[in-house]
């Protein structure tokens, strides 16, 4: 399974997605809204746990920020 944004990306620019583990280490970075996280870090499957994500992007020149939590299950 993969996790990432869904929807119409035609109006999105300056996209950035960061996913952090509970120790504040970045486990995933993407600048492409079509790229999804597969639950791996350095090609190794991560254990079940909580992660925090932050996303920055622009839609029609308006800067947006979003954040949230996700739980990785196996």
Short mmCIF file of C-alpha atoms in Angstrom, two decimals:
data_model
loop_
_atom_site.label_atom_id
_atom_site.label_comp_id
_atom_site.label_asym_id
_atom_site.label_seq_id
_atom_site.Cartn_x
_atom_site.Cartn_y
_atom_site.Cartn_z
CA UNK A 1 0.00 0.00 0.00
CA UNK A 2 1.01 3.61 -0.51
CA UNK A 3 0.10 6.87 1.23
CA UNK A 4 -0.01 10.34 -0.28
CA UNK A 5 -2.26 13.04 -1.66
CA UNK A 6 -5.25 12.28 -3.85
CA UNK A 7 -7.17 14.49 -6.24
CA UNK A 8 -6.53 16.72 -9.21
CA UNK A 9 -2.92 17.92 -9.21
CA UNK A 10 -3.10 20.04 -12.35
CA UNK A 11 -3.29 23.31 -10.38
CA UNK A 12 -0.66 22.39 -7.76
CA UNK A 13 2.87 23.82 -7.85
CA UNK A 14 5.76 24.09 -5.37
CA UNK A 15 4.67 20.82 -3.77
CA UNK A 16 6.53 19.33 -0.80
CA UNK A 17 5.59 16.41 1.47
CA UNK A 18 7.62 15.46 4.54
CA UNK A 19 6.93 12.46 6.80
CA UNK A 20 8.62 12.19 10.21
CA UNK A 21 8.89 9.31 12.65
CA UNK A 22 8.24 9.77 16.36
CA UNK A 23 11.89 10.76 16.96
CA UNK A 24 11.67 13.64 14.46
CA UNK A 25 13.68 11.88 11.77
CA UNK A 26 12.51 12.48 8.20
CA UNK A 27 11.59 9.11 6.70
CA UNK A 28 10.11 10.38 3.40
CA UNK A 29 10.40 13.52 1.28
CA UNK A 30 8.68 14.17 -2.03
CA UNK A 31 8.40 17.13 -4.36
CA UNK A 32 6.10 15.23 -6.72
CA UNK A 33 2.39 14.96 -5.76
CA UNK A 34 2.12 11.72 -7.78
CA UNK A 35 4.76 10.01 -5.62
CA UNK A 36 3.39 8.07 -2.63
CA UNK A 37 5.09 6.75 0.51
CA UNK A 38 5.35 2.96 0.71
CA UNK A 39 6.08 2.70 4.44
CA UNK A 40 9.81 2.19 3.90
CA UNK A 41 12.87 4.13 5.01
CA UNK A 42 16.20 3.46 3.31
CA UNK A 43 14.52 0.54 1.46
CA UNK A 44 13.57 -1.14 4.75
CA UNK A 45 9.96 -1.69 5.85
CA UNK A 46 9.26 0.29 9.01
CA UNK A 47 7.53 -1.15 12.06
CA UNK A 48 3.99 -0.29 13.01
CA UNK A 49 3.86 3.21 14.45
CA UNK A 50 2.70 6.80 14.37
CA UNK A 51 4.10 9.31 11.90
CA UNK A 52 3.60 13.03 11.37
CA UNK A 53 3.33 14.58 7.93
CA UNK A 54 3.62 18.16 6.66
CA UNK A 55 2.70 19.35 3.20
CA UNK A 56 3.36 22.71 1.55
CA UNK A 57 2.09 23.61 -1.91
CA UNK A 58 0.61 26.37 -4.03
CA UNK A 59 -2.73 26.38 -5.81
CA UNK A 60 -3.12 29.16 -8.35
CA UNK A 61 -0.42 31.15 -6.57
CA UNK A 62 -1.93 30.79 -3.09
CA UNK A 63 0.41 29.09 -0.62
CA UNK A 64 -1.16 26.29 1.45
CA UNK A 65 0.11 24.26 4.42
CA UNK A 66 -1.35 21.07 5.83
CA UNK A 67 -0.28 18.65 8.53
CA UNK A 68 -1.53 15.52 10.18
CA UNK A 69 -0.79 12.14 11.70
CA UNK A 70 -0.86 8.71 10.17
CA UNK A 71 -0.55 5.22 11.59
CA UNK A 72 1.47 2.64 9.71
CA UNK A 73 -0.09 -0.82 9.99
CA UNK A 74 1.04 -4.13 8.60
#
